[in-house]
C-alpha positions as semicolon CSV with decimal commas, in nm:
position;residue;x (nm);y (nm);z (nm)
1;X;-1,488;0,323;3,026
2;X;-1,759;0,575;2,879
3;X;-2,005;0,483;2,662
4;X;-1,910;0,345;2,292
5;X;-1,912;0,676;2,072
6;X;-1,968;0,654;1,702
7;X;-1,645;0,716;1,633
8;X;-1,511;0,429;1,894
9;X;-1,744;0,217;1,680
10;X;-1,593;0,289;1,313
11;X;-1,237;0,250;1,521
12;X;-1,344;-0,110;1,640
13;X;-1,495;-0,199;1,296
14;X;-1,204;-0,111;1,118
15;X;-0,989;-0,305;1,386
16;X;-1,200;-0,599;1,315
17;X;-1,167;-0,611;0,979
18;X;-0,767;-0,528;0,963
19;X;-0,784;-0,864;1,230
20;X;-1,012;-1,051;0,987
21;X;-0,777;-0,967;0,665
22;X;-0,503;-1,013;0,895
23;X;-0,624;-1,359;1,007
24;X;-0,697;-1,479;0,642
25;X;-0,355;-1,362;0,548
26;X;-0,179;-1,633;0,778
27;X;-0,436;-1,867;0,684
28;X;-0,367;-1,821;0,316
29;X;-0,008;-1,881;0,408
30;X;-0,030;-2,167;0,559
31;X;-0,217;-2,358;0,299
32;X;-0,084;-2,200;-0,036
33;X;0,293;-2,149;0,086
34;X;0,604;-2,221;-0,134
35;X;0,801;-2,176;0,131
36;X;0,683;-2,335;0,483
37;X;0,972;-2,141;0,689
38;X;0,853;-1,837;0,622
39;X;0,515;-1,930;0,683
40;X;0,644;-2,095;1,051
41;X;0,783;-1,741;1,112
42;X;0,537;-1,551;1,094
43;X;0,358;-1,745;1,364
44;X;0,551;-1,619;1,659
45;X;0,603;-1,235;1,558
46;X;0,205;-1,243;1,440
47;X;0,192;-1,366;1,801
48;X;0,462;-1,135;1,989
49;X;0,272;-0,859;1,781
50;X;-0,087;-0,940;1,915
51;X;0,115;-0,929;2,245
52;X;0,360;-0,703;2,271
53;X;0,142;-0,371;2,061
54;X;-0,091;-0,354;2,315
55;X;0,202;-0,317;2,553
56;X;0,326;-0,013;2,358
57;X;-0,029;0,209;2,416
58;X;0,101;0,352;2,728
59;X;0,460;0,460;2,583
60;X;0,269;0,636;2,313
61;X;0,063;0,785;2,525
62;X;0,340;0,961;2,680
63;X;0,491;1,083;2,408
64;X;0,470;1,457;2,288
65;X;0,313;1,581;1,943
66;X;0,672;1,639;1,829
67;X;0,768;1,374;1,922
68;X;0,474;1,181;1,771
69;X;0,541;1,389;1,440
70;X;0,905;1,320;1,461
71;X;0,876;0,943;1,478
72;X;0,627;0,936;1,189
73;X;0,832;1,150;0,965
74;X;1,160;0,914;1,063
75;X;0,937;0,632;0,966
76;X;0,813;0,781;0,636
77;X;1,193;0,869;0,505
78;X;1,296;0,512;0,611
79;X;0,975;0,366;0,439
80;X;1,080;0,563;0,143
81;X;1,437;0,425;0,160
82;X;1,340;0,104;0,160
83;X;1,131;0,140;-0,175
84;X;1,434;0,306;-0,321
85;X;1,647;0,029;-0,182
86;X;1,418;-0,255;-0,328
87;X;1,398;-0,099;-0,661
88;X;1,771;-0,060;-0,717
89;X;1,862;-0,442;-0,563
90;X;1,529;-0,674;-0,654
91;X;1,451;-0,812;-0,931
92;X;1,129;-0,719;-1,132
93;X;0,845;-0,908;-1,168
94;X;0,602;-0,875;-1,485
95;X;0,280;-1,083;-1,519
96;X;0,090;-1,090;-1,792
97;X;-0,179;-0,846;-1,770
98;X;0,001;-0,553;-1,625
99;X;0,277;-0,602;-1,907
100;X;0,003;-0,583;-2,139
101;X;-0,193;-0,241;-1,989
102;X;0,193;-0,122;-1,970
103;X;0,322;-0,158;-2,302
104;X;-0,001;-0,047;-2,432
105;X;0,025;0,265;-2,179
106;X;0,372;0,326;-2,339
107;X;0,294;0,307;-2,657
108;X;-0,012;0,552;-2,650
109;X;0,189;0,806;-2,451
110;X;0,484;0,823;-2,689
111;X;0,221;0,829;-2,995
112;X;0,087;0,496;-3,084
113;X;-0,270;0,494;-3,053
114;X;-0,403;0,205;-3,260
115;X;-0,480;-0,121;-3,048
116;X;-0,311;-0,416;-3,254
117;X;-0,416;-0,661;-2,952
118;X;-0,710;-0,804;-2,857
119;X;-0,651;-0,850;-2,480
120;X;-0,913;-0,472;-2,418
121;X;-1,151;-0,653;-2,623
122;X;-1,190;-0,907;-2,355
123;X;-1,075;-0,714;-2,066
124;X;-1,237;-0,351;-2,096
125;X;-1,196;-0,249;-1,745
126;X;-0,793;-0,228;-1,781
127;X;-0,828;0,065;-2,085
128;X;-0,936;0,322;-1,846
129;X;-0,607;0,180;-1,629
130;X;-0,442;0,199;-1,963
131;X;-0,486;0,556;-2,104
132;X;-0,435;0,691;-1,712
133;X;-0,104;0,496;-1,700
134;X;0,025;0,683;-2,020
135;X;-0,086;1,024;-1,971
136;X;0,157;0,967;-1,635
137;X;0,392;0,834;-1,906
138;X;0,379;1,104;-2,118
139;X;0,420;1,327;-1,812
140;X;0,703;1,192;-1,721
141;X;0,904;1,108;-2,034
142;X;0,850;1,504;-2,096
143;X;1,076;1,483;-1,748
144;X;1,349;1,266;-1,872
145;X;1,247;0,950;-1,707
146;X;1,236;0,599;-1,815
147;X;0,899;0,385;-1,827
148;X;1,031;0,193;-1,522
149;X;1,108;0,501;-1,309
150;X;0,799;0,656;-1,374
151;X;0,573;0,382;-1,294
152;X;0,780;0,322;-0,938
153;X;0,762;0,684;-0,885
154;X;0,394;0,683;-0,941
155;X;0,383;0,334;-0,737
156;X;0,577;0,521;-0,443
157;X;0,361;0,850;-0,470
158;X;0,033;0,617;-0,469
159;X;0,202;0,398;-0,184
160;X;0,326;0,643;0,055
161;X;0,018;0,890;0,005
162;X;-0,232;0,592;0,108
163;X;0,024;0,594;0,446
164;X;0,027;0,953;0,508
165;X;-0,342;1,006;0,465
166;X;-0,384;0,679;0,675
167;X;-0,200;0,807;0,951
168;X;-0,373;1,147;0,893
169;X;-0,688;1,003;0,961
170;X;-0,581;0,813;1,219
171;X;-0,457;1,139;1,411
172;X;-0,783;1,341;1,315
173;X;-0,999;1,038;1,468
174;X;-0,758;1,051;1,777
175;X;-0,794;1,427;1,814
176;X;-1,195;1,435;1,805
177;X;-1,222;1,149;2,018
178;X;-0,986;1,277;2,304
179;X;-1,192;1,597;2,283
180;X;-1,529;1,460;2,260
181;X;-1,402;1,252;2,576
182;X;-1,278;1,523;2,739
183;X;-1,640;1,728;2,733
């Protein structure tokens, strides 16, 4: 094994921390769960995870850019089905403060600009959240859509672009670093 590049360095620091979030995750679980199955679940596939991916390297490393591609793009339409799927069958959830920002959002895209509540008196940082929230409103209301559908299409485009550039960067980082390796 060659000496630890710079880039081999960010890739280890940002293992580190996915392991420390990761880590504090289960933790959190453990001592704040509802629901104690789930939490005793989630040991053994954590574990048959931190066992079995490293296992997987070498089949990856075997397969094709194609095929790499192919399997990514698979896993982005199912990812994408999913959301779809959990949109149309679960229930929503509202809490207080995004109801708030959103009915405030929905009200200044469709016209309503005066602010009857006192909530962005006391909570400032959620106007800019606000006013970018209802220009997407307006945007799409101009399209036909509901409130709800175009808050879980922006959700989904936010979502799934985080992935894709993820995995972008991810394949850019593996690119330079097999050719840095290979001079």
């Amino acid at each position: 094994m060659g000496p630890v590049t710079g880039v081999r360095r960010v890739s280890r620091g940002l293992a580190w921390i996915l392991v420390a979030c990761l880590v504090g995750g289960l933790v959190s679980n453990f001592t704040f769960s509802q629901n104690w199955v789930t939490s005793l679940i989630l040991v053994p596939l954590t574990l048959l995870g931190w066992w079995g991916l490293p296992k997987l390297a070498p089949v990856i490393d075997r397969l094709t850019n194609r095929q790499v591609t192919l399997l990514v793009g698979v896993g982005m339409a199912v990812m994408v089905l999913l959301q779809m799927a959990a949109l149309k069958w679960l229930p929503v959830t509202v809490y207080h403060d995004p109801l708030r920002v959103l009915d405030q959002a929905t009200r200044m895209a469709v016209g309503h600009t005066s602010w009857k509540i006192t909530y962005f008196w006391r909570y400032p940082q959620n106007v800019p959240i606000a006013y970018l929230l209802s220009r997407w409103l307006k945007l799409t209301m101009g399209m036909g859509m509901g409130v709800n559908r175009g808050v879980h299409l922006l959700s989904m485009l936010l979502l799934d672009g985080m992935v894709l550039l993820g995995i972008d960067t991810a394949w850019g980082s593996a690119r330079k670093s097999t050719s840095s390796w290979a001079s």
